[in-house]
JSON list of C-alpha atoms in Angstrom, two decimals:
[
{"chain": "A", "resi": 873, "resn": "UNK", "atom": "CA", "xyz": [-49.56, 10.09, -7.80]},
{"chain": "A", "resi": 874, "resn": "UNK", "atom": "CA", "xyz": [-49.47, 13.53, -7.27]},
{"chain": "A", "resi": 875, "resn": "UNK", "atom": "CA", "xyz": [-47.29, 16.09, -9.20]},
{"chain": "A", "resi": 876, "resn": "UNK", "atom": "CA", "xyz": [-45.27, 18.74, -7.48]},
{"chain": "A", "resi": 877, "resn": "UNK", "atom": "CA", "xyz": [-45.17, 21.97, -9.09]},
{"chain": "A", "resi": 878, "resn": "UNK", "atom": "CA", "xyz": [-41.68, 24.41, -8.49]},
{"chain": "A", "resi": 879, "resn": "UNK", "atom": "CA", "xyz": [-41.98, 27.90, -9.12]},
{"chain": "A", "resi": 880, "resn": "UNK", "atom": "CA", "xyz": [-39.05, 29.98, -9.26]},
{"chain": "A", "resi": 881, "resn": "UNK", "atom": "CA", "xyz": [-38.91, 33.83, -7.57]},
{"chain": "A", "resi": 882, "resn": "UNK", "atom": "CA", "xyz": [-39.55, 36.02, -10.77]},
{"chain": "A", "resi": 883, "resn": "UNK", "atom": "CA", "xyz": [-37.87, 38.89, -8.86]},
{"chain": "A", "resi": 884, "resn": "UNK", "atom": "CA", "xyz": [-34.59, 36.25, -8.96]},
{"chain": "A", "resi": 885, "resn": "UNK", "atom": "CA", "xyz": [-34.88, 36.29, -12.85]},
{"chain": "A", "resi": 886, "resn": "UNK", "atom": "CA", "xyz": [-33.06, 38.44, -15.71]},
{"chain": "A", "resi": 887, "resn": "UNK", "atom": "CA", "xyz": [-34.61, 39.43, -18.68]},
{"chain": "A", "resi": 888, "resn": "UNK", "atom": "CA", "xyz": [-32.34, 39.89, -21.85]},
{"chain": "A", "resi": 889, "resn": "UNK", "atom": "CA", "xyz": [-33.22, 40.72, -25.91]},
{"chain": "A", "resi": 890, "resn": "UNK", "atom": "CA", "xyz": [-35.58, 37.43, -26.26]},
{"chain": "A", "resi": 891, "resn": "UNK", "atom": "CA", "xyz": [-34.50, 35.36, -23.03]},
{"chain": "A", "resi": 892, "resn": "UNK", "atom": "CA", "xyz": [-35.02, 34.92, -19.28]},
{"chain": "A", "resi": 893, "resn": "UNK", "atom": "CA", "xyz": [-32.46, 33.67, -16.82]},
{"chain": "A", "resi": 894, "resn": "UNK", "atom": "CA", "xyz": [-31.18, 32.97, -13.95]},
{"chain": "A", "resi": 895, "resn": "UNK", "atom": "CA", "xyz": [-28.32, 31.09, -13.39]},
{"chain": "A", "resi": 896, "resn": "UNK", "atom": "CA", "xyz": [-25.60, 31.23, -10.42]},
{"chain": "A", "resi": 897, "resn": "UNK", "atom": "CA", "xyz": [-22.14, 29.07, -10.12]},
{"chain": "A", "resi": 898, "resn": "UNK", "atom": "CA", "xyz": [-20.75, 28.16, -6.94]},
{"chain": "A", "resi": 899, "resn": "UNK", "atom": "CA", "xyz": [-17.04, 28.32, -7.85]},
{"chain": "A", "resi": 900, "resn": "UNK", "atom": "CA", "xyz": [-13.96, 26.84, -5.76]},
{"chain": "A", "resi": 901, "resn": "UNK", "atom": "CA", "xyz": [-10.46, 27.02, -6.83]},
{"chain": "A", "resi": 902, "resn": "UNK", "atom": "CA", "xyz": [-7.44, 26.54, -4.78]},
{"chain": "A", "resi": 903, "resn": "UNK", "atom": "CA", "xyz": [-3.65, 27.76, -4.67]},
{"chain": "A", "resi": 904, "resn": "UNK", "atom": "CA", "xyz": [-0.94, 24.97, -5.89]},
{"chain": "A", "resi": 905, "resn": "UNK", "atom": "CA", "xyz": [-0.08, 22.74, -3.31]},
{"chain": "A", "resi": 906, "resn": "UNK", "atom": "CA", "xyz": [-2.87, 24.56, -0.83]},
{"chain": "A", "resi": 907, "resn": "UNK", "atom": "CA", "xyz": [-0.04, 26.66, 0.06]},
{"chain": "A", "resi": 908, "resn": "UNK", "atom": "CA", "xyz": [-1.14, 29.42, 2.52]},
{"chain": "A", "resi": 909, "resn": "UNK", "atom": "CA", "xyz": [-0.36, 32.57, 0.84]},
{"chain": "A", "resi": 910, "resn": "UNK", "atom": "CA", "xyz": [-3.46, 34.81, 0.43]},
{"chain": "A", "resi": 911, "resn": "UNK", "atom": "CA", "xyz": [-2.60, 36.41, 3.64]},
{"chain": "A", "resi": 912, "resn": "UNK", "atom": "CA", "xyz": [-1.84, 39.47, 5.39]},
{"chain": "A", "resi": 913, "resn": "UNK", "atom": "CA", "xyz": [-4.32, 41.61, 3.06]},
{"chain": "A", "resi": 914, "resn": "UNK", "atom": "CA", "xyz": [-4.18, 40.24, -0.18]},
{"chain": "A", "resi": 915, "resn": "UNK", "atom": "CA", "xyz": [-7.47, 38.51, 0.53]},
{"chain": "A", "resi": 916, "resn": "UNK", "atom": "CA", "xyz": [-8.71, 41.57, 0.49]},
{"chain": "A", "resi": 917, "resn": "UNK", "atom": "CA", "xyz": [-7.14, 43.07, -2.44]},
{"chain": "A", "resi": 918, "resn": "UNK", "atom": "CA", "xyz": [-8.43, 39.97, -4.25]},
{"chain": "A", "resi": 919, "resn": "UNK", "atom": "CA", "xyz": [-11.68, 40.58, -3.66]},
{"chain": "A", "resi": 920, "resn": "UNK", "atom": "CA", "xyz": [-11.51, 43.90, -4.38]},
{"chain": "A", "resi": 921, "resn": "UNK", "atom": "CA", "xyz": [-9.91, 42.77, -7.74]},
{"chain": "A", "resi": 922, "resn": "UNK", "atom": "CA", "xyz": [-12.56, 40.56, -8.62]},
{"chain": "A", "resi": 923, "resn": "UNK", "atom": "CA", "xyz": [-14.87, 42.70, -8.14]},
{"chain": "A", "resi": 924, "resn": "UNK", "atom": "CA", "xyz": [-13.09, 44.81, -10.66]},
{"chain": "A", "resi": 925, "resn": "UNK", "atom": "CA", "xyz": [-13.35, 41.88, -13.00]},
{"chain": "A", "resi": 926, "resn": "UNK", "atom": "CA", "xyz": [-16.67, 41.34, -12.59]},
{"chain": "A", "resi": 927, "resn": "UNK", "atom": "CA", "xyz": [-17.92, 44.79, -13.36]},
{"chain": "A", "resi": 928, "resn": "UNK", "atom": "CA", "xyz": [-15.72, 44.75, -16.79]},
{"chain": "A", "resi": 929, "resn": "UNK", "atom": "CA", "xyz": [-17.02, 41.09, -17.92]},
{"chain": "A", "resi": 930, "resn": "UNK", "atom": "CA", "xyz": [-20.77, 41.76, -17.28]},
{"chain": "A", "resi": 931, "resn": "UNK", "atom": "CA", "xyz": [-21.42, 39.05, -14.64]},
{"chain": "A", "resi": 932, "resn": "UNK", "atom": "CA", "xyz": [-22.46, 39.83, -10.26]},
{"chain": "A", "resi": 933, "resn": "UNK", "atom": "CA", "xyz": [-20.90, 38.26, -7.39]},
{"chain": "A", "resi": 934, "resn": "UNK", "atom": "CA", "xyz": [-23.14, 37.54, -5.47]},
{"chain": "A", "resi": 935, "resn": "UNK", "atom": "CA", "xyz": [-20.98, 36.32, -2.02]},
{"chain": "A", "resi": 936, "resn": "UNK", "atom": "CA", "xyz": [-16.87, 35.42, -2.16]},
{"chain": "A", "resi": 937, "resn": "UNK", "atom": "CA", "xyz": [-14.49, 34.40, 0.27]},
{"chain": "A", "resi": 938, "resn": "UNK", "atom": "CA", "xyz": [-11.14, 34.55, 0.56]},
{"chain": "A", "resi": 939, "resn": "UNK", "atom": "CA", "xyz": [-9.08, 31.89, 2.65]},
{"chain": "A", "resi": 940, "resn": "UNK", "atom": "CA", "xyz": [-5.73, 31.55, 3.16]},
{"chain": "A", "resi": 941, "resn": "UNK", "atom": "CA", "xyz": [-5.58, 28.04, 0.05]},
{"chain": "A", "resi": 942, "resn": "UNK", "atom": "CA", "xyz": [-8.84, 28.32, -1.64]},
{"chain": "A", "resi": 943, "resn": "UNK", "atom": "CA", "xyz": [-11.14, 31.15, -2.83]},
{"chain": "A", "resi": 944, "resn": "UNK", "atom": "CA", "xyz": [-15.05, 30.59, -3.09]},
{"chain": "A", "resi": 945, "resn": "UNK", "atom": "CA", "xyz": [-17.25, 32.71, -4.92]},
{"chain": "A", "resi": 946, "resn": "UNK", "atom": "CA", "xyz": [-21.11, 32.72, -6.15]},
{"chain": "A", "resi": 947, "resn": "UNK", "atom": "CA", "xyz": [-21.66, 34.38, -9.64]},
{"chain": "A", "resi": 948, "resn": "UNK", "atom": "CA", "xyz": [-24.41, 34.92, -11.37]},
{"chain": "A", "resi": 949, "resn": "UNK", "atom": "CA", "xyz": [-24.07, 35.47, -15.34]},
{"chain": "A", "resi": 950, "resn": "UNK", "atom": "CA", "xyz": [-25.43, 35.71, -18.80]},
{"chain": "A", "resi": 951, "resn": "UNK", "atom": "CA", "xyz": [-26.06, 31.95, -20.49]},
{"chain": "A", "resi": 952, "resn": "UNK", "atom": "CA", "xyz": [-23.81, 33.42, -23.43]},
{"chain": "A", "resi": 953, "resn": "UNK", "atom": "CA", "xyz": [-21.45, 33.46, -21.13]},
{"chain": "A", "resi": 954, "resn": "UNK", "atom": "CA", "xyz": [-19.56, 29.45, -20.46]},
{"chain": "A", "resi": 955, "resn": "UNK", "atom": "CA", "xyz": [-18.52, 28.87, -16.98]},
{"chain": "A", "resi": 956, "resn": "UNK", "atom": "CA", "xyz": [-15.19, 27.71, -18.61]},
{"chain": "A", "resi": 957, "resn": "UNK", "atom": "CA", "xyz": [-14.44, 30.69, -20.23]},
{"chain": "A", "resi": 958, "resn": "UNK", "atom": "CA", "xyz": [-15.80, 32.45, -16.68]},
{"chain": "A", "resi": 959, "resn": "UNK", "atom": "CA", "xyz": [-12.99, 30.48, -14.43]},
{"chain": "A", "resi": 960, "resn": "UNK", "atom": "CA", "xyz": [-9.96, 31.06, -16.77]},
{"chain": "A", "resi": 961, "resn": "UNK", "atom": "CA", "xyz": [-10.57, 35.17, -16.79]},
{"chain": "A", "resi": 962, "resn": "UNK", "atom": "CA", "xyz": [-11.17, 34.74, -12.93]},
{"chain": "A", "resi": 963, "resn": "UNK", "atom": "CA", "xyz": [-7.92, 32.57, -12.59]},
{"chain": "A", "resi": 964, "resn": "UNK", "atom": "CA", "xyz": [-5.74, 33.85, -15.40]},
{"chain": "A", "resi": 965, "resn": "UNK", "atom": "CA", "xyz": [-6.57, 37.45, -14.28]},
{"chain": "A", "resi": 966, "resn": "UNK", "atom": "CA", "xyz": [-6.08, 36.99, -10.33]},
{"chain": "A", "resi": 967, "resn": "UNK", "atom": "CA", "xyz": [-2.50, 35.17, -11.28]},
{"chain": "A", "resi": 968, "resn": "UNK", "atom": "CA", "xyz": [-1.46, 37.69, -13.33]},
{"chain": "A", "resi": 969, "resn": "UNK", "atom": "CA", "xyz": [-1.95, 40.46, -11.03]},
{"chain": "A", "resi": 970, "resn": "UNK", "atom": "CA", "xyz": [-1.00, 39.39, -8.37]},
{"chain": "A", "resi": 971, "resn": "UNK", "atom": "CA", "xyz": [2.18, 38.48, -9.04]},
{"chain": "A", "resi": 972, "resn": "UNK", "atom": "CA", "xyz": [2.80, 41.52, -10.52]},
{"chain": "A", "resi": 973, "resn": "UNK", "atom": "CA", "xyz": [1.75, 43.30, -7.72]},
{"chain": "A", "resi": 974, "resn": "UNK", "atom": "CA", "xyz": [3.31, 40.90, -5.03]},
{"chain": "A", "resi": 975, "resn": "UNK", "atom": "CA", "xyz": [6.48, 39.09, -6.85]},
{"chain": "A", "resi": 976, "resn": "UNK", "atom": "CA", "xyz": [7.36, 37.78, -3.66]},
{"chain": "A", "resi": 977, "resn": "UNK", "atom": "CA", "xyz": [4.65, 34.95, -3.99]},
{"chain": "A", "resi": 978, "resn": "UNK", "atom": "CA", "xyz": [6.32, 33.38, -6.89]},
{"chain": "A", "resi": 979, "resn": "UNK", "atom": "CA", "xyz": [9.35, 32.42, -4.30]},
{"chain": "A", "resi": 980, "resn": "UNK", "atom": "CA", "xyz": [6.45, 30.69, -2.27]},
{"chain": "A", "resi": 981, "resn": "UNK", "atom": "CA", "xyz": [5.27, 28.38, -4.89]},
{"chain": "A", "resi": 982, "resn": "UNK", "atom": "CA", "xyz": [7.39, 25.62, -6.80]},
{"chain": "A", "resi": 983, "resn": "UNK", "atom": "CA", "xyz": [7.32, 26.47, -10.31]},
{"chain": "A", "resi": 984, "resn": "UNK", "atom": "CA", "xyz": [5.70, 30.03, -10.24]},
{"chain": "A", "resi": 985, "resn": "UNK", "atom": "CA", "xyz": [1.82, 29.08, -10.76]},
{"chain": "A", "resi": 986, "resn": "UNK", "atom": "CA", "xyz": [-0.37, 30.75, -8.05]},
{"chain": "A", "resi": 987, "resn": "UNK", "atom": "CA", "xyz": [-3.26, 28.25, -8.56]},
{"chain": "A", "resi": 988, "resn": "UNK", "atom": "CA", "xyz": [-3.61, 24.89, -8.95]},
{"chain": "A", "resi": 989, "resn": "UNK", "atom": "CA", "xyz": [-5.33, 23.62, -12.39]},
{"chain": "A", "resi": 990, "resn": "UNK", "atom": "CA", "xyz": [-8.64, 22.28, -11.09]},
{"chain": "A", "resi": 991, "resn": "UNK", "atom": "CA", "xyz": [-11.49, 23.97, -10.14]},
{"chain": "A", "resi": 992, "resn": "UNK", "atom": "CA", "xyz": [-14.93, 23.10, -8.27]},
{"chain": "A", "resi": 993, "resn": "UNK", "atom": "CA", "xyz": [-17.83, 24.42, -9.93]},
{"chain": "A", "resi": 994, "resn": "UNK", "atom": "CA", "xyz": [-21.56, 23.59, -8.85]},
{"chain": "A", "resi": 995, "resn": "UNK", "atom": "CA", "xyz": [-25.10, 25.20, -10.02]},
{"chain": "A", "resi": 996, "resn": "UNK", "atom": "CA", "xyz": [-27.39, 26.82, -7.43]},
{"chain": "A", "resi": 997, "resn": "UNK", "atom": "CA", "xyz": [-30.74, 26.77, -8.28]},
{"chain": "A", "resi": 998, "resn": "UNK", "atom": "CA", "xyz": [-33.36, 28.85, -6.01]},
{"chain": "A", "resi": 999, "resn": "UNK", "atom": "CA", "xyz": [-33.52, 26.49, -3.38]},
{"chain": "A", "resi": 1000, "resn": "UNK", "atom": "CA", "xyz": [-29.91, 26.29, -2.65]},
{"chain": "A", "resi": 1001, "resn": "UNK", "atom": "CA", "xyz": [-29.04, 29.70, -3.27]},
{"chain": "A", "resi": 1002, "resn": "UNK", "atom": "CA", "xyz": [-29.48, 30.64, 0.52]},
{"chain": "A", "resi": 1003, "resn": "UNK", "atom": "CA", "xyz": [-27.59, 27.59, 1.86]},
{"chain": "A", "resi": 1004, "resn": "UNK", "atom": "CA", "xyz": [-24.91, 28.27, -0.61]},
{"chain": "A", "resi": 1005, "resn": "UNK", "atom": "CA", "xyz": [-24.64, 32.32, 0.19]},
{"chain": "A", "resi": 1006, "resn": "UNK", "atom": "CA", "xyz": [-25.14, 31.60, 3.96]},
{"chain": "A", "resi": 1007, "resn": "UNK", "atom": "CA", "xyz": [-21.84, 28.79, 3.47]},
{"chain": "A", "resi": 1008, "resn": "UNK", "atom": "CA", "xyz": [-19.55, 30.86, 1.64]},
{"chain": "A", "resi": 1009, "resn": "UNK", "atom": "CA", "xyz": [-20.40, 34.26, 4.54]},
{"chain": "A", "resi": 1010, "resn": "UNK", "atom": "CA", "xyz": [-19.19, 32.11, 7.18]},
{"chain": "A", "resi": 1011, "resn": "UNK", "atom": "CA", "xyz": [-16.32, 30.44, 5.91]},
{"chain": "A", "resi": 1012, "resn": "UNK", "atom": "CA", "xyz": [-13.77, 32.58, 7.91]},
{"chain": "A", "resi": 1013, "resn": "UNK", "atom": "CA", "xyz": [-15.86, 31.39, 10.68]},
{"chain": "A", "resi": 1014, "resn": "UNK", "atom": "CA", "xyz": [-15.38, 27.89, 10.87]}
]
């Protein structure tokens, strides 16, 4: 039987103080009830936003969408760094802003929460990280 042999793009890996990486999260997270409200601009002030949050917590985004129920994004970050911890800045944040800037969502959604408690979350490794970049770009498409 013969063994295949992956090699990974050394120009896709990070080198840190004793460690080499490269890790990227496909990340989906919706609004509660997939109510339609990131509309009329605010998908773009979101992304604006997280890329904001992104440059304070040290990680890249490497493609996002924003529709008008569900945001998708593809991050790549530290290993220190949990994808847990990752989601509730990126959610927690995004809520909290938001509303602040546009109270008028809260009257949209029963019980004032902008998103809905689950998330999606999926590796990419090198092979998939075109398929998943190229899937998230034309989202608006479809």
């Amino acid at each position: 039987m013969d063994k295949i042999i992956y090699t990974t793009n050394v120009s896709n890996l990070t080198y840190g103080r004793g460690y080499v990486y490269s890790l990227q999260y496909h990340i989906v997270w919706c609004t509660n009830y997939r109510k339609k409200v990131l509309l009329d601009g605010i998908d773009n002030e979101i992304k604006d936003y997280l890329n904001d949050l992104a440059k304070e917590y040290s990680f890249s985004i490497m493609a996002m969408e924003v529709m008008p129920d569900h945001i998708h994004i593809l991050v790549d970050c530290k290993p220190q760094f949990f994808p847990s911890d990752m989601i509730k800045i990126l959610k927690g944040n995004t809520a909290r802003w938001l509303f602040m800037k546009h109270p008028e969502l809260k009257k949209q959604l029963w019980g004032g929460h902008l998103w809905n408690p689950s998330y999606c979350i999926v590796t990419a490794s090198d092979r998939s990280y075109d398929q998943v970049k190229q899937y998230i770009d034309s989202q608006k498409t479809r």
